[in-house]
């Protein structure tokens, strides 16, 4: 698992789920109301009953029933920390989610992929999430290799990024997912491609975003610098793409490459001074990388000052100009991007100050949606990623306060009962002695 501006909206497409489909996940009130009632009445068994009902619905033959259950489960994963409820049920949930990914409609695949990612985030790093990654990886890669509709591919890319980020235990596992994503970004590099296919802009932007998110996890791993020349060169061509979302995704990816020193031949030397080449080849690589740096800087400068023109989307244009100005400031002056989000109370603030952290923040904010703050406050995984400590008692809702007080009361009751049993045992022992 690895560590870290506003999330960028992806372009449209006829076969991408429209906003009403996405809104149906966030607006579903059934799961919330059912789970809220069980929380308010403080009956864990009620929560389990509701969860089990949703799981049962995933076995139904009718696709609409499974979709409805997935909507409720996704909503519940976003709205509550369900770790305690799913840690012993995750294998069952995972099996049914994977079945939906394999056999379901476009909407069912979208929901199930999202549910798999949310399940991994809920469970956090460990053997369970590693199992989720190993189990789901093959089917998600098949979707990408089949070049199915855009919505399925975007869902698979997002899910693959999340489960690898949380569940991968070494570089080799991460590289498998990075390659699957790169084969979407640059199809001619794929081993199974006959005629070269060109991804639609929303898919291309999603693939670059997922690839960049995973790339943040390589940290100090040193890979032969020559292997990065081709990807960086291709990403630089995407700065001239017609689609703004693609340009911005490529810009963030290149900013991360700069931060990881992947364009700096000599800084990427290993202990033996080896960068994958010697003598003349090393000098040529250095010159090639210098030329790439100059090209990227020039394109970033143009994009940071792009004129809107008639009919331009001013909001997205402003986001683009802001992003590429940040990239220029980093490349020229070493100024790192900074961002902060108020989490809870007066002192709890999430701060990031590097491209790696900012990319992780943006990706996880988008993936978790309305559940982002909930998970930041209560999910140890996110708190570890962003190195934050949250005083949750300061901002508990009335319902949560009831739960908190109830848990305290339960602990006190258990302690008193234990003391009574011990006292009774001592008394019985004393009577026996007498």
XYZ file of C-alpha atoms in Angstrom:
434
model
C 0.000 0.000 0.000
C 1.301 3.475 -0.796
C 0.853 7.055 0.463
C -0.580 10.447 -1.206
C -6.872 20.106 -6.456
C -10.072 19.516 -6.930
C -11.249 16.316 -8.557
C -11.577 16.760 -12.268
C -14.844 15.758 -13.926
C -14.405 13.334 -16.745
C -15.833 13.889 -20.177
C -19.063 12.340 -21.293
C -19.892 9.521 -23.650
C -22.996 7.766 -24.884
C -22.084 4.549 -23.104
C -20.972 6.104 -19.828
C -23.438 5.977 -16.966
C -25.256 9.290 -16.816
C -25.574 11.459 -13.726
C -28.924 9.954 -12.753
C -27.301 6.526 -12.382
C -24.499 7.902 -10.243
C -26.924 10.019 -8.212
C -29.039 6.955 -7.489
C -26.164 5.583 -5.446
C -25.699 8.717 -3.386
C -29.401 9.479 -2.996
C -30.491 6.036 -1.883
C -32.110 6.513 1.493
C -33.243 2.969 2.208
C -29.859 1.700 3.335
C -29.242 4.839 5.324
C -32.599 4.759 7.048
C -32.402 1.047 7.807
C -28.894 1.276 9.189
C -29.609 4.547 11.007
C -32.550 2.938 12.791
C -30.397 0.037 13.867
C -27.650 2.399 15.031
C -30.101 4.641 16.862
C -31.677 1.699 18.656
C -28.191 0.371 19.362
C -28.869 -3.182 18.189
C -25.907 -4.709 16.400
C -28.081 -7.653 15.458
C -30.364 -5.291 13.537
C -27.422 -4.019 11.535
C -26.369 -7.565 10.713
C -29.928 -8.435 9.732
C -30.040 -5.541 7.267
C -26.626 -6.427 5.833
C -27.598 -10.086 5.491
C -30.769 -9.088 3.634
C -28.718 -7.144 1.091
C -26.341 -10.112 0.709
C -29.297 -12.455 0.150
C -30.561 -10.147 -2.595
C -27.247 -10.490 -4.416
C -28.086 -14.166 -5.021
C -31.334 -13.313 -6.829
C -31.608 -14.144 -10.523
C -33.292 -10.878 -11.388
C -30.663 -8.276 -12.240
C -32.742 -5.354 -10.980
C -32.893 -6.945 -7.507
C -29.122 -7.357 -7.411
C -28.650 -3.786 -8.628
C -30.940 -2.451 -5.898
C -28.987 -4.377 -3.261
C -25.691 -3.057 -4.618
C -27.002 0.521 -4.522
C -27.875 0.067 -0.851
C -24.572 -1.601 -0.011
C -22.521 1.095 -1.753
C -24.520 3.743 0.069
C -23.938 1.968 3.383
C -20.190 1.610 2.756
C -20.007 5.332 2.070
C -22.173 6.422 4.993
C -20.876 4.157 7.767
C -17.690 2.439 8.858
C -18.775 -1.189 8.503
C -15.483 -2.862 9.358
C -16.862 -4.736 12.347
C -19.845 -5.997 10.365
C -18.045 -7.135 7.207
C -14.724 -8.500 8.456
C -16.300 -11.950 8.865
C -18.531 -11.642 5.795
C -16.108 -10.128 3.293
C -15.475 -13.432 1.476
C -19.201 -13.858 0.809
C -19.574 -10.249 -0.243
C -16.519 -10.453 -2.486
C -17.753 -13.605 -4.187
C -21.106 -12.027 -5.052
C -19.527 -8.711 -6.099
C -17.214 -10.602 -8.467
C -20.162 -12.543 -9.886
C -21.898 -9.260 -10.630
C -18.768 -7.919 -12.325
C -18.554 -11.076 -14.421
C -22.196 -11.468 -15.470
C -24.045 -8.244 -14.714
C -25.341 -5.381 -16.808
C -23.288 -2.231 -17.299
C -24.907 -0.633 -14.264
C -24.406 -3.755 -12.141
C -20.727 -3.926 -13.123
C -20.350 -0.250 -12.232
C -21.919 -0.771 -8.806
C -20.145 -4.049 -8.040
C -16.724 -2.642 -9.002
C -17.323 0.294 -6.727
C -18.462 -2.012 -3.924
C -15.264 -4.088 -4.224
C -13.122 -0.978 -3.902
C -15.126 0.281 -0.935
C -14.856 -3.130 0.736
C -11.052 -3.005 0.428
C -10.898 0.537 1.823
C -13.174 -0.471 4.714
C -11.049 -3.484 5.648
C -7.760 -1.606 5.234
C -4.329 -2.998 4.405
C -3.813 -6.635 5.363
C -4.464 -10.195 4.301
C -8.180 -9.612 3.603
C -7.517 -6.788 1.160
C -4.720 -8.773 -0.442
C -7.223 -11.568 -1.015
C -9.662 -9.050 -2.510
C -6.965 -7.899 -4.933
C -5.938 -11.425 -5.936
C -9.538 -12.530 -6.430
C -10.773 -9.491 -8.373
C -7.681 -8.639 -10.439
C -8.185 -11.247 -13.222
C -11.815 -10.317 -13.955
C -11.107 -6.571 -13.915
C -8.208 -7.089 -16.336
C -10.477 -9.123 -18.638
C -12.838 -6.160 -18.852
C -9.937 -3.917 -19.844
C -8.598 -6.404 -22.378
C -12.042 -6.952 -23.918
C -12.460 -3.208 -24.518
C -16.068 -3.345 -23.386
C -18.154 -0.179 -23.077
C -16.647 2.929 -21.527
C -18.544 2.743 -18.235
C -17.367 -0.799 -17.528
C -13.780 0.099 -18.349
C -13.794 3.205 -16.155
C -15.301 1.221 -13.268
C -12.723 -1.541 -13.691
C -9.848 0.976 -13.811
C -10.963 2.743 -10.630
C -11.522 -0.530 -8.787
C -8.208 -2.009 -9.933
C -6.391 1.116 -8.751
C -7.990 1.019 -5.306
C -7.620 -2.701 -4.583
C -3.987 -2.664 -5.722
C -3.245 0.476 -3.718
C -4.684 -1.118 -0.566
C -3.921 -4.797 -1.118
C -0.599 -5.064 -2.997
C 2.304 -6.259 -0.876
C 5.211 -5.789 -3.300
C 6.307 -3.983 -6.446
C 5.597 -6.964 -8.706
C 1.883 -6.934 -7.848
C 1.678 -3.197 -8.384
C 3.470 -3.494 -11.732
C 0.870 -5.979 -13.000
C -1.898 -3.432 -12.462
C 0.202 -0.580 -13.841
C 0.785 -2.578 -17.036
C -2.922 -3.396 -17.416
C -3.696 0.315 -17.155
C -0.886 1.335 -19.504
C -2.194 -1.086 -22.143
C -5.376 1.011 -22.128
C -3.481 4.308 -22.229
C -1.142 3.208 -25.019
C -2.832 0.186 -26.689
C -0.092 -0.661 -29.153
C 2.052 -1.833 -26.240
C -0.510 -4.509 -25.351
C 0.398 -8.100 -26.146
C -3.138 -9.066 -27.169
C -3.840 -6.202 -29.531
C -4.345 -7.002 -33.205
C -5.449 -3.724 -34.695
C -4.569 -0.732 -32.575
C -7.631 0.618 -30.757
C -7.912 4.142 -29.477
C -9.603 4.660 -26.086
C -12.380 7.233 -25.860
C -11.397 10.397 -23.965
C -13.274 9.508 -20.720
C -11.621 6.076 -20.657
C -8.202 7.520 -21.462
C -8.494 10.147 -18.709
C -9.629 7.465 -16.219
C -6.762 5.151 -17.175
C -4.156 7.905 -16.768
C -5.658 8.920 -13.422
C -5.661 5.314 -12.130
C -2.120 4.705 -13.404
C -0.863 7.915 -11.773
C -2.581 7.072 -8.480
C -0.791 3.716 -8.366
C 2.494 5.244 -9.454
C 2.508 7.247 -6.208
C 3.177 3.980 -4.367
C 6.533 3.212 -5.999
C 8.210 5.671 -3.628
C 11.935 5.082 -3.490
C 11.876 1.903 -5.598
C 14.464 2.458 -8.274
C 13.560 1.113 -11.695
C 15.778 1.285 -14.778
C 15.348 4.893 -15.907
C 15.430 3.878 -19.574
C 12.103 2.086 -19.060
C 10.437 5.430 -18.275
C 11.503 7.239 -21.435
C 8.699 5.830 -23.603
C 5.824 6.395 -21.122
C 6.951 9.936 -20.339
C 7.341 10.754 -24.030
C 3.855 9.420 -24.785
C 2.292 11.313 -21.865
C 3.893 14.503 -23.157
C 2.054 14.054 -26.479
C -1.236 13.901 -24.555
C -0.692 17.460 -23.334
C -1.779 18.372 -26.871
C -4.911 16.190 -26.838
C -8.225 17.776 -27.785
C -9.957 16.656 -24.597
C -9.218 18.879 -21.577
C -9.673 16.057 -19.041
C -7.025 14.024 -20.875
C -4.616 16.978 -20.927
C -5.067 17.542 -17.203
C -4.689 13.856 -16.307
C -1.490 13.692 -18.370
C -0.236 16.868 -16.678
C -0.687 15.393 -13.200
C 1.055 12.187 -14.285
C 4.031 14.141 -15.628
C 4.195 16.298 -12.485
C 4.506 13.083 -10.456
C 7.221 11.816 -12.807
C 9.153 15.036 -12.132
C 8.660 14.609 -8.385
C 9.890 11.002 -8.513
C 12.921 12.139 -10.548
C 12.023 9.777 -13.360
C 13.265 12.321 -15.893
C 16.580 12.799 -14.112
C 19.038 10.182 -15.349
C 21.733 10.756 -12.748
C 19.443 11.056 -9.717
C 18.006 7.619 -10.555
C 21.334 5.831 -10.368
C 21.449 2.880 -8.012
C 24.257 2.193 -5.605
C 26.468 0.902 -8.437
C 25.873 3.960 -10.597
C 23.753 1.996 -13.082
C 20.862 3.623 -14.922
C 20.453 0.951 -17.530
C 23.101 2.308 -19.878
C 26.764 3.241 -19.996
C 28.941 5.697 -21.849
C 27.358 7.036 -25.027
C 23.953 5.455 -24.427
C 23.768 7.086 -21.016
C 24.644 10.490 -22.473
C 22.029 10.066 -25.202
C 19.418 9.153 -22.616
C 20.359 12.251 -20.636
C 19.963 14.475 -23.702
C 16.644 12.825 -24.593
C 15.305 13.428 -21.104
C 16.476 17.045 -21.161
C 14.624 17.550 -24.451
C 11.503 15.996 -22.904
C 11.753 18.322 -19.903
C 11.954 21.347 -22.206
C 8.978 20.131 -24.271
C 6.820 19.476 -21.195
C 7.704 22.844 -19.660
C 6.804 24.639 -22.888
C 3.456 22.878 -23.248
C 2.636 23.428 -19.565
C 3.388 27.127 -19.979
C 0.992 27.349 -22.935
C -1.768 25.467 -21.094
C -1.417 27.656 -18.005
C -2.160 30.720 -20.128
C -4.656 29.267 -22.628
C -7.288 31.721 -23.832
C -10.877 30.599 -23.394
C -12.395 31.378 -26.735
C -16.062 31.354 -27.626
C -18.099 28.616 -25.978
C -15.290 27.477 -23.676
C -16.159 25.911 -20.318
C -14.782 28.618 -18.029
C -14.787 26.435 -14.902
C -12.765 23.628 -16.501
C -10.495 26.136 -18.241
C -9.740 27.786 -14.896
C -8.974 24.389 -13.357
C -6.631 23.595 -16.243
C -4.773 26.902 -16.002
C -4.408 26.531 -12.236
C -3.100 22.956 -12.550
C -0.477 23.767 -15.165
C 0.640 26.874 -13.298
C 1.271 24.635 -10.292
C 3.208 22.239 -12.511
C 5.328 25.116 -13.881
C 6.021 26.446 -10.385
C 7.164 22.980 -9.349
C 9.350 22.332 -12.389
C 10.956 25.795 -12.422
C 11.166 26.713 -8.747
C 10.589 23.474 -6.844
C 7.391 24.813 -5.249
C 5.296 21.876 -4.058
C 1.501 22.006 -4.319
C -0.274 22.492 -1.008
C -3.857 21.857 -0.013
C -5.773 21.476 3.238
C -9.208 20.151 4.143
C -10.987 20.755 7.429
C -12.021 17.413 8.827
C -13.646 17.991 12.198
C -13.418 20.429 15.068
C -11.026 23.365 15.084
C -7.731 21.517 15.004
C -8.361 18.556 12.726
C -7.086 19.441 9.257
C -5.837 17.174 6.482
C -2.840 18.772 4.767
C -0.904 17.649 1.714
C 2.274 19.210 0.346
C 3.501 17.044 -2.535
C 2.211 15.849 -5.901
C 2.075 12.292 -4.620
C -0.136 13.215 -1.656
C -2.295 15.569 -3.718
C -2.936 12.896 -6.360
C -3.864 10.371 -3.688
C -6.145 12.892 -1.996
C -7.965 13.776 -5.229
C -8.401 10.162 -6.283
C -9.704 8.959 -2.930
C -11.994 12.000 -2.572
C -13.544 11.193 -5.925
C -13.799 7.460 -5.294
C -15.291 7.761 -1.795
C -17.597 10.608 -2.811
C -19.823 11.686 0.042
C -18.151 9.107 2.280
C -14.711 10.742 2.148
C -14.949 12.758 5.378
C -16.621 9.871 7.191
C -13.732 7.578 6.303
C -11.086 10.191 7.105
C -12.596 10.589 10.575
C -12.983 6.890 11.338
C -10.938 4.795 8.906
C -7.430 3.993 10.093
C -6.292 3.336 6.520
C -6.881 6.913 5.404
C -5.510 8.294 8.652
C -2.308 6.340 8.057
C -2.074 7.453 4.414
C -2.381 11.144 5.268
C -0.770 10.921 8.715
C -3.684 12.475 10.584
C -5.166 12.063 14.029
C -8.805 12.973 14.494
C -10.590 13.761 17.761
C -13.972 12.368 16.725
C -15.729 12.942 20.048
C -15.672 16.684 19.333
C -18.098 16.479 16.427
C -20.310 13.462 17.101
C -23.886 13.685 15.881
C -26.701 13.090 18.360
C -27.097 9.526 17.070
C -23.354 8.871 17.245
C -23.261 10.290 20.773
C -25.932 7.775 21.771
C -23.800 5.012 20.299
C -20.676 6.357 22.014
C -22.443 6.598 25.385
C -23.984 3.184 24.825
C -20.564 1.646 24.175
C -19.174 3.276 27.335
C -22.134 2.003 29.316
C -21.665 -1.506 27.903
C -18.000 -1.452 28.874
C -18.866 -0.318 32.397
C -21.581 -2.975 32.675
C -19.195 -5.709 31.510
C -16.590 -4.536 34.004
C -19.105 -4.490 36.861
C -20.422 -7.941 35.939
C -16.887 -9.304 35.853
C -16.152 -7.798 39.278
C -19.401 -9.267 40.669
C -18.520 -12.721 39.300
C -15.061 -12.527 40.824
C -16.492 -11.374 44.171
C -19.037 -14.195 44.102
C -16.320 -16.702 43.244
C -14.187 -15.494 46.157
C -17.192 -15.691 48.454
C -17.981 -19.252 47.308
C -14.346 -20.245 47.779
C -14.356 -18.827 51.292
C -17.514 -20.798 52.144
C -15.915 -23.994 50.888
C -12.877 -23.409 53.084
C -15.082 -22.887 56.099
